[in-house]
mmCIF file of C-alpha atoms in Angstrom:
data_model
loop_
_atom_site.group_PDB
_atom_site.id
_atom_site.type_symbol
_atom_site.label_atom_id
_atom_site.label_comp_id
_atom_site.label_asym_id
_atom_site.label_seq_id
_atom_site.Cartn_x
_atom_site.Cartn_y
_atom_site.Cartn_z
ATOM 1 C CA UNK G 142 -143.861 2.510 179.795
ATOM 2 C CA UNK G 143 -141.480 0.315 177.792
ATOM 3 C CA UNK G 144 -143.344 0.870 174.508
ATOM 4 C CA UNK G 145 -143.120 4.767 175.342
ATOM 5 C CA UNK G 146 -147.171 4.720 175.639
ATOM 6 C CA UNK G 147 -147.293 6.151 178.758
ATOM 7 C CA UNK G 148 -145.097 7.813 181.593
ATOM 8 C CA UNK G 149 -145.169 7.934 185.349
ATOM 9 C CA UNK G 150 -145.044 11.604 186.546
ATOM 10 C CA UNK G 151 -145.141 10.686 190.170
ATOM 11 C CA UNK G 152 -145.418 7.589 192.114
ATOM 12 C CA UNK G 153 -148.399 5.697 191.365
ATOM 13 C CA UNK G 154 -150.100 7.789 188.688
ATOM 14 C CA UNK G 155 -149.318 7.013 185.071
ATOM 15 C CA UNK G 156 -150.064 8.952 181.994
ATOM 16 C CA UNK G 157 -151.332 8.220 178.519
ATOM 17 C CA UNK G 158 -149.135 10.205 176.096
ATOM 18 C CA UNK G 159 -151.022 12.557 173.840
ATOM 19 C CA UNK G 160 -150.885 10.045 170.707
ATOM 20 C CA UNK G 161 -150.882 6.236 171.325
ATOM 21 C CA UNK G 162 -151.775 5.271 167.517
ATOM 22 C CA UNK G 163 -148.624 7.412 165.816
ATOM 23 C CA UNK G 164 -145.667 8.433 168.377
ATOM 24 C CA UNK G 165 -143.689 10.735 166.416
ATOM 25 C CA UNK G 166 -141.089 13.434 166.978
ATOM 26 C CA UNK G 167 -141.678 17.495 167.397
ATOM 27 C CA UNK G 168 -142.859 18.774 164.135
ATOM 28 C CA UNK G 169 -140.229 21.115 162.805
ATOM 29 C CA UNK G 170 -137.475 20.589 165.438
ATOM 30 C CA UNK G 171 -134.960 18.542 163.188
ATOM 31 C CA UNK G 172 -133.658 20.493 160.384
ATOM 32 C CA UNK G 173 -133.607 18.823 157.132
ATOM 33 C CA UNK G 174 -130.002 17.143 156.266
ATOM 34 C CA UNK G 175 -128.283 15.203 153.423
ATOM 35 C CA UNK G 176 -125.912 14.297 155.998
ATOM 36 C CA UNK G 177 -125.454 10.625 156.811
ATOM 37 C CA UNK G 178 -126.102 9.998 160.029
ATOM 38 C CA UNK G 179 -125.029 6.225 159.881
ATOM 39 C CA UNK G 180 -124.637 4.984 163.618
ATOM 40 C CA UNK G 181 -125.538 8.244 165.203
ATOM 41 C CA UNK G 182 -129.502 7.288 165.572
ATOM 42 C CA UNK G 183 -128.395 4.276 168.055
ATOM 43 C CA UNK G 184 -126.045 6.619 170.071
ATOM 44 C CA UNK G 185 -128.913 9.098 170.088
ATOM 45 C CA UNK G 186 -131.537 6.130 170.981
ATOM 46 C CA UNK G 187 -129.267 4.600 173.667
ATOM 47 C CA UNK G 188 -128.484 8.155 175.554
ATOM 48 C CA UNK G 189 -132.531 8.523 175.698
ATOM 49 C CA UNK G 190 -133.067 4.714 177.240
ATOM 50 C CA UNK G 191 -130.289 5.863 179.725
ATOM 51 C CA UNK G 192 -132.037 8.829 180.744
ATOM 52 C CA UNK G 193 -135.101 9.047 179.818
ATOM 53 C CA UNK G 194 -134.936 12.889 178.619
ATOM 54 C CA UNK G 195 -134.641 14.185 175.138
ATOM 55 C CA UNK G 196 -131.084 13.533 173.550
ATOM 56 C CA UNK G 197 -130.346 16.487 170.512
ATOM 57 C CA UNK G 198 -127.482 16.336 167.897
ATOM 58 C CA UNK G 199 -126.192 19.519 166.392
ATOM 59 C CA UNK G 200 -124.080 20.310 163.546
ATOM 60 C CA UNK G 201 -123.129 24.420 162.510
ATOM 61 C CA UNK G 202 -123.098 25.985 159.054
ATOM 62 C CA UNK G 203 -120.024 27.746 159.011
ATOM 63 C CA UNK G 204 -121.669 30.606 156.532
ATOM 64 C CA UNK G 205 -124.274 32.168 158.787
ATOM 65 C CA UNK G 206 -122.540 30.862 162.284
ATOM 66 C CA UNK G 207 -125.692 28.931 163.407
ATOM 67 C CA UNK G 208 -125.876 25.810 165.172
ATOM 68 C CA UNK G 209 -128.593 23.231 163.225
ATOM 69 C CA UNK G 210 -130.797 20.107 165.238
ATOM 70 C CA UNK G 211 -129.793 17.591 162.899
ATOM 71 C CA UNK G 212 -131.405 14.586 165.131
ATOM 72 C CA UNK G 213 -133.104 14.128 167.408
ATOM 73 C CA UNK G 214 -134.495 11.117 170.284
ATOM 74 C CA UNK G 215 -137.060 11.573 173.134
ATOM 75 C CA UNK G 216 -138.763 14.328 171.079
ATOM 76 C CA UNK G 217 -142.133 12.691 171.135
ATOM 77 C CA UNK G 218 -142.144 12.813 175.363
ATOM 78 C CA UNK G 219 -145.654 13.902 176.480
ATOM 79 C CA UNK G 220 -143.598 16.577 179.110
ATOM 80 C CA UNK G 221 -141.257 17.766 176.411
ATOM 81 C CA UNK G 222 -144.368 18.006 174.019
ATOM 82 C CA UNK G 223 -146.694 19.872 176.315
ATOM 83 C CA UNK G 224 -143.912 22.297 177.268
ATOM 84 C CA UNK G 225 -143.085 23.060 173.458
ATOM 85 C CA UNK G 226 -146.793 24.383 172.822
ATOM 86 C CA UNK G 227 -146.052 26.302 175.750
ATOM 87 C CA UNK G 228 -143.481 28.034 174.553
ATOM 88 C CA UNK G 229 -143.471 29.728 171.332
ATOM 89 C CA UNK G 230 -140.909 30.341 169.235
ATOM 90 C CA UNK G 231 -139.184 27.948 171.583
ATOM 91 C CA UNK G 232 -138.975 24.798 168.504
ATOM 92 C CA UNK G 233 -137.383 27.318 166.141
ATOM 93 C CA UNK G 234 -134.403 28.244 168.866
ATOM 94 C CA UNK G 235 -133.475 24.856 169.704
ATOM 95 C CA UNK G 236 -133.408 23.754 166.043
ATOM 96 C CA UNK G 237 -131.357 26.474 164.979
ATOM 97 C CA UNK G 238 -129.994 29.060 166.817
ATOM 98 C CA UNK G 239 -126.348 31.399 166.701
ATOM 99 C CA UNK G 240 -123.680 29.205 168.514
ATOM 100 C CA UNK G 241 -122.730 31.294 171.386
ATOM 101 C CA UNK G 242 -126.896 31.104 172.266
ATOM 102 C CA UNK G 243 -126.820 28.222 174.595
ATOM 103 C CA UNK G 244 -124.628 24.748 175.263
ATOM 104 C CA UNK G 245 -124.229 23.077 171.654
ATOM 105 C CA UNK G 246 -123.583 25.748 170.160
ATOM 106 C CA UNK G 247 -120.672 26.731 172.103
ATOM 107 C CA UNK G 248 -119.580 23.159 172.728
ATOM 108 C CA UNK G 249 -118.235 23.581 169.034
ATOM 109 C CA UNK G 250 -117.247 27.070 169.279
ATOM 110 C CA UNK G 251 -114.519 26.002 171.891
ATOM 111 C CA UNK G 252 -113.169 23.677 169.423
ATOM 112 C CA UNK G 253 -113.173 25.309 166.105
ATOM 113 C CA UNK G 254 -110.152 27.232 166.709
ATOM 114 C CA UNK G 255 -106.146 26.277 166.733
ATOM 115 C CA UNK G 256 -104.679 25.638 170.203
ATOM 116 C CA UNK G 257 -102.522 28.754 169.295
ATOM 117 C CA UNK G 258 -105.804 30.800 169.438
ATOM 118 C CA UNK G 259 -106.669 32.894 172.382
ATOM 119 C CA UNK G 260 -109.906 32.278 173.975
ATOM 120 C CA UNK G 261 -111.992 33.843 176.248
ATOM 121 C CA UNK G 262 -112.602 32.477 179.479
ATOM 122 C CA UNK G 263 -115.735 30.618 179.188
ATOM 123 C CA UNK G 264 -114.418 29.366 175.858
ATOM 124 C CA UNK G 265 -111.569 27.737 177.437
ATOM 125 C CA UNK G 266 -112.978 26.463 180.537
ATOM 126 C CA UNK G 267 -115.263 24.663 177.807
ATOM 127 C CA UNK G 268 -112.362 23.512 176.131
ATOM 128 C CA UNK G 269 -110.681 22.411 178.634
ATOM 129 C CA UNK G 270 -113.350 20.076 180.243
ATOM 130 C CA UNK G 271 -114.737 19.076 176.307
ATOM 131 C CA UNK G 272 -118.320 19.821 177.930
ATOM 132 C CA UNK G 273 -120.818 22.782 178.199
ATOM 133 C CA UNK G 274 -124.246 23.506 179.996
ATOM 134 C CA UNK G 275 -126.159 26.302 179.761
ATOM 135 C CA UNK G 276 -129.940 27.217 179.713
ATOM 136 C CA UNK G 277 -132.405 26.008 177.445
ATOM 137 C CA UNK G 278 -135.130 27.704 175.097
ATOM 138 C CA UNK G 279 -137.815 25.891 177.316
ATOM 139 C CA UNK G 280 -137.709 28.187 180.624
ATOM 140 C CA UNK G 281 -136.800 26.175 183.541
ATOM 141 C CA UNK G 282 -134.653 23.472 181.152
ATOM 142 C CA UNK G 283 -131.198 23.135 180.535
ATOM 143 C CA UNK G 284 -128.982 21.780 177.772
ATOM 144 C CA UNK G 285 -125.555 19.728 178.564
ATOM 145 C CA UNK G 286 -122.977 19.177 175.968
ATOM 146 C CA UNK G 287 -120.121 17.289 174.557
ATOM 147 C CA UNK G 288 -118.841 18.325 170.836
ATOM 148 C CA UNK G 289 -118.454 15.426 168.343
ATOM 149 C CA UNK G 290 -114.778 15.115 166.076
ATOM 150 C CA UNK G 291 -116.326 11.804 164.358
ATOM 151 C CA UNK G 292 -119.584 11.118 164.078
ATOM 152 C CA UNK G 293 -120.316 7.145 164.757
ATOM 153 C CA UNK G 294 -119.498 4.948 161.631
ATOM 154 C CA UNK G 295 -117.686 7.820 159.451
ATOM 155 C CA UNK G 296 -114.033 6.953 158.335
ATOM 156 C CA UNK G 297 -111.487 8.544 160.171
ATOM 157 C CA UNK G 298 -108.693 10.144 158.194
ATOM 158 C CA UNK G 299 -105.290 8.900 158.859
ATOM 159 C CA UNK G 300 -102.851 11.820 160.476
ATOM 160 C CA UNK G 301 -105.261 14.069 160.998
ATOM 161 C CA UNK G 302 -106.560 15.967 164.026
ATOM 162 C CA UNK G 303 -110.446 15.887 163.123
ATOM 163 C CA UNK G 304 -112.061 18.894 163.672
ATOM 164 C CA UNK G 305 -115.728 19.129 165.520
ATOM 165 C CA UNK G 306 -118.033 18.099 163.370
ATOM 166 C CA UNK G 307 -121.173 18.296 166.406
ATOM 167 C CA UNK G 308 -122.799 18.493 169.485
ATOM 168 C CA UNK G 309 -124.555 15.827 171.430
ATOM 169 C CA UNK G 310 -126.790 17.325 174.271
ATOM 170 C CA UNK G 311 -129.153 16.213 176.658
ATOM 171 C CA UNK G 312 -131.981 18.746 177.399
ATOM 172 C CA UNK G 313 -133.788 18.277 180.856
ATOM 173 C CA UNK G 314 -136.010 19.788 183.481
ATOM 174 C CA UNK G 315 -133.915 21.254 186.148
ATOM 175 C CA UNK G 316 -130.741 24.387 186.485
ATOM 176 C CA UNK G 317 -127.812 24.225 184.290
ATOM 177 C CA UNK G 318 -125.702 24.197 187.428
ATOM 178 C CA UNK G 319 -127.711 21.492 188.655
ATOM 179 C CA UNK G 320 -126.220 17.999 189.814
ATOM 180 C CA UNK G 321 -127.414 15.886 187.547
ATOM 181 C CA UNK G 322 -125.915 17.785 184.605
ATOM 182 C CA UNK G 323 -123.027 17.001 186.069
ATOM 183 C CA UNK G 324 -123.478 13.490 186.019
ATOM 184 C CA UNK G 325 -125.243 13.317 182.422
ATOM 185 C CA UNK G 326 -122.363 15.260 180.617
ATOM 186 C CA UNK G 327 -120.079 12.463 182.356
ATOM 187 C CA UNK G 328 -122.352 9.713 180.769
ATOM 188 C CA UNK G 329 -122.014 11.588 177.304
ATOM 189 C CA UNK G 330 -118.603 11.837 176.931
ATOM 190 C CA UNK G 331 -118.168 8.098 178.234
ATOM 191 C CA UNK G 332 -120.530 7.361 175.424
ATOM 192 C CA UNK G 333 -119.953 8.880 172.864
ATOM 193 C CA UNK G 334 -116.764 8.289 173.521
ATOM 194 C CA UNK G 335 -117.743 4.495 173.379
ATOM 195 C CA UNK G 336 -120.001 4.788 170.208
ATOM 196 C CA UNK G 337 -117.055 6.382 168.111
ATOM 197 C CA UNK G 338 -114.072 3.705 169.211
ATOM 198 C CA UNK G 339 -116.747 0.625 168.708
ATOM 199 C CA UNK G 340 -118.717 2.027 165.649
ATOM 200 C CA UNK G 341 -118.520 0.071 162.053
ATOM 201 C CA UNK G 342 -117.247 2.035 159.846
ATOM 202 C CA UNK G 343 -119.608 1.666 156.907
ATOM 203 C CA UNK G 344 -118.924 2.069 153.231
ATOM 204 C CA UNK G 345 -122.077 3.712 151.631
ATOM 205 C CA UNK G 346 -121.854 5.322 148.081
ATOM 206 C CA UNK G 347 -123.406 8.460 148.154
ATOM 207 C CA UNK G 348 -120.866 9.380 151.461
ATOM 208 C CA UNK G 349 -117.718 8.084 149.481
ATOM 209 C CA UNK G 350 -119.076 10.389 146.572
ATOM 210 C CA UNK G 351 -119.756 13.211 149.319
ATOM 211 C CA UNK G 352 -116.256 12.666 150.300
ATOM 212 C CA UNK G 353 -114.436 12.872 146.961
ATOM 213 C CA UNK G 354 -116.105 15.904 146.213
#
């Protein structure tokens, strides 16, 4: 279970995972980015180890509106497989999707505006509490959320209120006004949280050129 080649669905009955030879992630759920993720595949890593469910970063192109799966950990879980093939279409929504669809998205929709900005209710309740749950594309799954101002590593810039730059969600089996939602988006914030305040903050050429530009 420790080398993620099998799982325990109930108590005393373990399962191979589909592939033992080559674990790798869902085909097609992580969009293709430039961006550099730097620390972000650790936070990612370490929310999974915590929780043992699949742990989903999201950015948004401002252009079209659309929230993008920019990383992803967990995504080769035999459960979380099985259900995918399942589900069609269900791959494409969770990797990109309009942000008021479901928790990520709107975890950064609450925070793109000014404080000065009115908005609605659901908005600000997100706002307020810096978390969001909702429904998932997988039917009886739910996404929790906390949006991201720095990702782990990046520079900070001096005097400035960041904006949201992502989401970090956990998707799991189970309501989105279940219990333990509760209690995972209180583990991301505290850890993300964590990540950002103890990350290096790592020089790297191509970002510094990325910034400049």
């Amino acid at each position: 279970m420790d080398a993620k080649l099998c799982h325990r669905p109930s108590h005393g009955y373990y399962e191979l995972h589909a592939t033992t030879a080559d674990i790798t992630g869902a085909p097609g759920l992580v969009f293709p980015t430039t961006t550099p993720l730097l620390d972000v595949a650790n936070l990612l890593d370490e929310l999974h180890r915590r929780t043992e469910h699949v742990v989903l970063l999201h950015t948004y192109f401002p252009l079209s509106g659309e929230r993008l799966c920019i990383g992803a950990a967990g995504d080769y879980e035999a459960k979380f497989r099985r259900e995918l093939a399942l589900t069609p279409g269900a791959i494409d929504l969770l990797r990109q999707a309009p942000l008021d669809s479901d928790a990520p998205g709107l975890a950064m929709l609450a925070n793109l505006t000014g404080h000065d900005v009115p908005l609605r209710e659901d908005l600000r309740r997100i706002r307020h509490a810096q978390l969001a749950r909702s429904e998932s594309p997988l039917p009886g799954w739910s996404l929790v959320s906390v949006p991201v101002r720095r990702l782990p590593g990046a520079p900070a810039v001096p005097g400035a209120e960041p904006r949201v730059v992502a989401a970090v969600s956990i998707l799991a089996p189970g309501p989105s006004n279940g219990a333990h939602l509760v209690a995972y988006g209180q583990l991301l914030q505290i850890t993300v949280r964590t990540a950002i305040e103890t990350s290096v903050v790592i020089a790297r050429p191509d970002f510094a050129a990325a910034q400049a530009a």
